[in-house]
C-alpha atoms as one frame of an Amber mdcrd trajectory, in Angstrom:
protein
  -5.840 -42.926 -65.760  -6.420 -46.686 -66.078  -4.428 -49.248 -68.013  -1.146
 -51.087 -68.361   2.130 -49.460 -69.316   4.771 -51.817 -70.762   7.891 -50.197
 -69.319  11.444 -50.850 -70.479  13.257 -51.142 -67.146  16.855 -50.024 -67.413
  19.708 -51.633 -65.486  20.672 -50.335 -62.064  17.072 -49.808 -60.955  14.784
 -51.999 -58.859  11.205 -52.613 -59.958  10.079 -50.545 -56.952  12.318 -47.651
 -58.116  10.355 -47.647 -61.377   7.009 -47.572 -59.557   8.211 -44.729 -57.299
   9.351 -42.622 -60.279   6.197 -43.338 -62.284   3.933 -42.208 -59.441   5.577
 -38.793 -59.755   5.628 -38.712 -63.557   2.038 -39.911 -63.956   0.823 -37.927
 -60.926  -1.095 -40.839 -59.454  -0.540 -43.125 -56.462  -2.289 -46.158 -57.962
   0.733 -47.697 -59.668   2.113 -51.225 -59.287   4.370 -53.571 -61.237   3.406
 -56.937 -62.689   6.556 -58.949 -62.036   9.867 -58.128 -60.351  13.061 -57.658
 -62.366  16.450 -57.740 -60.616  18.469 -54.485 -60.707  21.086 -56.033 -63.042
  18.410 -57.123 -65.513  16.809 -54.869 -68.114  13.678 -55.520 -70.107   9.892
 -55.478 -70.202   8.203 -54.639 -66.887   4.394 -54.307 -67.104   3.198 -51.407
 -64.944  -0.437 -51.360 -63.821  -2.130 -47.997 -63.354  -5.467 -47.086 -61.761
  -8.003 -49.913 -62.229  -5.198 -51.784 -63.958  -3.771 -52.583 -60.500  -6.658
 -55.052 -60.102  -5.087 -57.388 -62.673  -1.493 -57.316 -61.344  -1.631 -60.896
 -60.033  -2.662 -62.238 -63.445   0.241 -60.490 -65.165   2.620 -61.959 -62.594
   1.260 -65.438 -63.311   1.856 -65.194 -67.063   4.729 -66.638 -69.064   7.915
 -64.736 -69.844  10.681 -64.718 -72.444  14.303 -63.916 -71.620  17.573 -63.778
 -73.480  20.906 -63.866 -71.728  24.308 -65.417 -71.315  25.558 -68.397 -69.308
  29.198 -68.642 -68.249  30.890 -71.846 -67.078  33.977 -71.749 -64.868  32.806
 -70.121 -61.640  29.671 -69.610 -59.564  28.673 -66.643 -57.400  26.687 -65.927
 -54.240  23.869 -64.305 -56.220  24.016 -66.744 -59.179  24.673 -63.794 -61.500
  27.673 -61.579 -62.298  27.030 -59.169 -59.391  27.866 -61.677 -56.653  31.092
 -62.809 -55.021  32.809 -65.864 -56.474  32.138 -68.968 -54.360  33.447 -71.823
 -56.518  35.878 -72.045 -59.418  36.713 -74.861 -61.816  38.681 -74.069 -64.958
  37.269 -75.229 -68.267  40.508 -76.778 -69.530  38.825 -78.636 -72.366  36.072
 -76.648 -74.122  32.663 -78.319 -74.414  31.137 -79.006 -77.819  27.928 -77.410
 -79.051  26.265 -80.843 -79.153  27.064 -81.456 -75.470  25.568 -78.100 -74.477
  22.483 -78.397 -76.709  21.673 -81.912 -75.528  21.935 -80.888 -71.871  19.829
 -77.737 -72.402  17.105 -79.904 -73.947  16.829 -81.924 -70.704  15.442 -78.829
 -68.948  12.403 -78.479 -71.224   9.130 -79.306 -69.471   8.339 -79.241 -65.742
  11.480 -79.011 -63.611  12.313 -78.567 -59.926  14.272 -75.540 -58.728  15.653
 -74.448 -55.368  15.271 -70.630 -55.170  18.545 -68.697 -54.853  19.439 -67.285
 -51.435  19.325 -63.823 -52.977  15.611 -63.920 -53.826  12.349 -62.610 -52.364
  10.941 -66.039 -51.476   9.765 -66.135 -47.842  10.897 -68.839 -45.418   9.546
 -68.657 -41.853   8.153 -65.182 -42.561  11.485 -63.771 -43.702  12.753 -63.212
 -47.239  15.707 -65.306 -48.366  17.800 -62.264 -49.278  17.469 -61.059 -45.671
  19.039 -64.307 -44.444  21.724 -64.035 -47.137  22.652 -60.455 -46.201  22.938
 -61.493 -42.557  25.307 -64.304 -43.553  22.770 -66.965 -42.563  21.716 -70.021
 -44.531  18.317 -71.668 -44.356  16.702 -74.693 -45.958  14.950 -73.599 -49.116
  11.756 -75.250 -50.390  11.939 -76.848 -53.834   9.605 -75.315 -56.390   8.235
 -76.429 -59.729   8.876 -74.386 -62.871   7.763 -74.819 -66.468  10.314 -74.395
 -69.254   8.648 -74.225 -72.666  11.779 -73.498 -74.681  15.489 -73.271 -73.802
  17.938 -72.889 -76.657  21.420 -71.619 -77.427  21.408 -68.598 -79.769  25.148
 -68.058 -80.396  28.308 -70.085 -80.836  30.211 -71.157 -77.719  32.905 -68.637
 -76.754  36.004 -70.013 -75.029  38.126 -67.641 -72.966  41.621 -69.155 -73.162
  43.056 -66.754 -70.584  40.427 -67.188 -67.851  39.473 -70.764 -68.785  35.755
 -70.011 -68.986  33.166 -70.793 -71.640  30.071 -68.737 -72.462  27.137 -68.654
 -74.854  23.920 -66.713 -75.247  20.490 -68.304 -74.899  16.762 -67.652 -75.071
  14.238 -69.175 -72.685  10.428 -69.137 -72.612   9.222 -70.040 -69.138   6.275
 -70.022 -66.761   5.729 -67.990 -63.588   8.200 -68.271 -60.747  11.107 -69.512
 -62.860  14.559 -68.414 -61.676  16.663 -68.014 -64.819  19.771 -67.526 -62.663
  19.163 -70.938 -61.121  18.553 -72.407 -64.569  22.067 -71.298 -65.561  23.594
 -72.729 -62.357  21.749 -76.057 -62.667  22.742 -76.400 -66.335  26.373 -75.796
 -65.395  26.114 -78.443 -62.694  24.838 -80.998 -65.203  27.713 -80.102 -67.531
  30.174 -80.593 -64.674  31.121 -76.969 -63.959  30.180 -74.170 -61.556  28.272
 -71.561 -63.562  26.425 -68.271 -63.329  24.130 -66.126 -65.434  26.450 -63.454
 -66.809  23.787 -61.378 -68.602  19.976 -61.227 -68.785  17.260 -59.239 -70.557
  13.504 -59.830 -70.402  11.978 -59.693 -73.873   8.345 -60.316 -72.952   6.129
 -60.430 -69.867   2.395 -60.407 -69.230   1.702 -60.627 -72.952   3.710 -57.448
 -73.665   6.930 -57.428 -75.668   9.950 -55.265 -76.460   8.270 -53.438 -79.341
   5.553 -52.051 -77.040   7.848 -50.977 -74.183   8.763 -47.370 -73.379  11.494
 -45.957 -71.129  10.922 -43.658 -68.156  12.283 -40.770 -70.242   9.774 -41.518
 -73.004   6.930 -41.691 -70.462   7.920 -38.232 -69.151   7.967 -36.861 -72.690
   4.558 -38.341 -73.521   3.081 -36.869 -70.328   4.447 -33.421 -71.187   2.816
 -33.647 -74.607  -0.418 -35.080 -73.148   0.077 -38.180 -75.336   0.447 -40.893
 -72.693  -2.449 -42.803 -74.305  -0.030 -43.732 -77.093   1.886 -45.969 -74.675
  -0.926 -47.046 -72.327  -2.458 -50.452 -73.091  -6.058 -51.276 -72.078  -6.664
 -53.427 -68.980  -8.377 -55.921 -71.282  -4.989 -56.828 -72.795  -3.964 -58.514
 -69.531  -6.908 -60.915 -69.752  -6.847 -61.676 -73.478  -5.945 -65.344 -72.908
  -8.798 -65.928 -70.436 -12.151 -67.389 -71.567 -14.388 -64.423 -72.439 -18.146
 -63.994 -72.090 -19.917 -60.882 -73.372 -22.815 -59.913 -71.147 -26.324 -58.887
 -72.138 -27.880 -55.840 -70.470 -29.801 -58.162 -68.134 -26.692 -60.172 -67.182
 -24.712 -56.964 -66.618 -27.199 -55.819 -63.966 -26.619 -59.090 -62.101 -22.832
 -59.057 -62.495 -22.373 -55.460 -61.372 -24.274 -56.317 -58.191 -21.945 -59.289
 -57.577 -24.604 -61.975 -57.932 -23.819 -65.690 -58.051 -24.850 -67.030 -61.468
 -25.741 -70.485 -62.857 -23.257 -71.772 -65.468 -26.139 -72.912 -67.670 -27.147
 -69.260 -68.164 -24.034 -68.974 -70.341 -24.266 -72.377 -72.011 -21.556 -73.861
 -69.779 -21.598 -77.426 -68.467 -18.259 -77.045 -66.678 -15.636 -74.385 -66.007
 -13.415 -73.795 -69.069 -10.568 -72.506 -66.865  -9.902 -71.203 -63.346 -11.510
 -67.852 -64.193 -13.841 -66.413 -66.804 -13.545 -62.800 -67.953 -16.925 -61.052
 -68.203 -17.087 -58.183 -70.686 -19.814 -55.590 -71.145 -19.744 -53.159 -74.048
 -16.253 -54.441 -74.887 -14.880 -53.561 -71.443 -13.629 -56.035 -68.847 -15.989
 -55.713 -65.879 -15.519 -58.772 -63.678 -13.751 -62.092 -63.202 -15.821 -65.070
 -62.135 -14.707 -68.458 -60.843 -16.415 -71.686 -59.858 -18.396 -71.604 -56.608
 -16.375 -73.488 -53.935 -19.370 -75.561 -52.763 -21.886 -75.530 -55.608 -19.943
 -76.415 -58.735 -22.801 -75.505 -61.107 -22.586 -71.872 -60.025 -20.226 -69.017
 -60.910 -19.041 -66.746 -58.115 -17.404 -63.305 -58.495 -13.651 -63.490 -57.938
 -12.716 -59.892 -58.662 -14.771 -56.853 -59.704 -12.869 -54.688 -62.190 -15.602
 -52.139 -62.974 -19.090 -51.718 -61.547 -20.013 -48.997 -64.002 -19.337 -48.611
 -67.716
């Protein structure tokens, strides 16, 4: 069984929980996920199976779309609703929609983020959440994130009793973006402690809500021997990469891992970091530029050596 399964991860489960359960359901050990989702977050989690595990890193590098809710008035240890409250400032005078929209627009483009303490980023060989659970703090490296779109999708809701203000949003972002931190940083610019009070991932790795299936649906499809209905081809993960279709002669060279001149494929320079080689409509190998001889292509990852 080879391919990619767009899973709808339900809340209360870690991404690893999903992989563990799917290994049993699908009766195969070669299962991995293409991008972590926090336990409190539901949404699209691409699962790579069999030879599909060879393209995990490229799914993780792809853009994502989320929808969620930001709440002003207090911040938490985890930057979402599951954490302990660390700072409070009542919203005595509700903000206007124009104020919020204008500030959200300032986040579009390349931004800097400091990863939350409750995250899997490693500092000095240890994950940040390990420091956080031990009650330790550590200097966190600033990272760059790309925000393609960040917009409010509902009216602002003011809670008169608790003196908080919330609204729902949708964000399209690049790899490594912390949406929790986006909510906190937006609140800071608006003058209030804030947290991400709800989050759902609508798309990841080129797969969207409409393609996703739950664990229960996967079990049902396996029982009926219809899992192919949900399984997407490996090729889907590389659809945005430059593609070259190989001749029979070229295929013999590629399957043996040979270094190849760019000119053999009409290339004067690399069109991107990697080129996807296809043979008989199947993804067989990924080639990149040779590190020393820039007129040559060098195999980066072999996906199939037989078709």
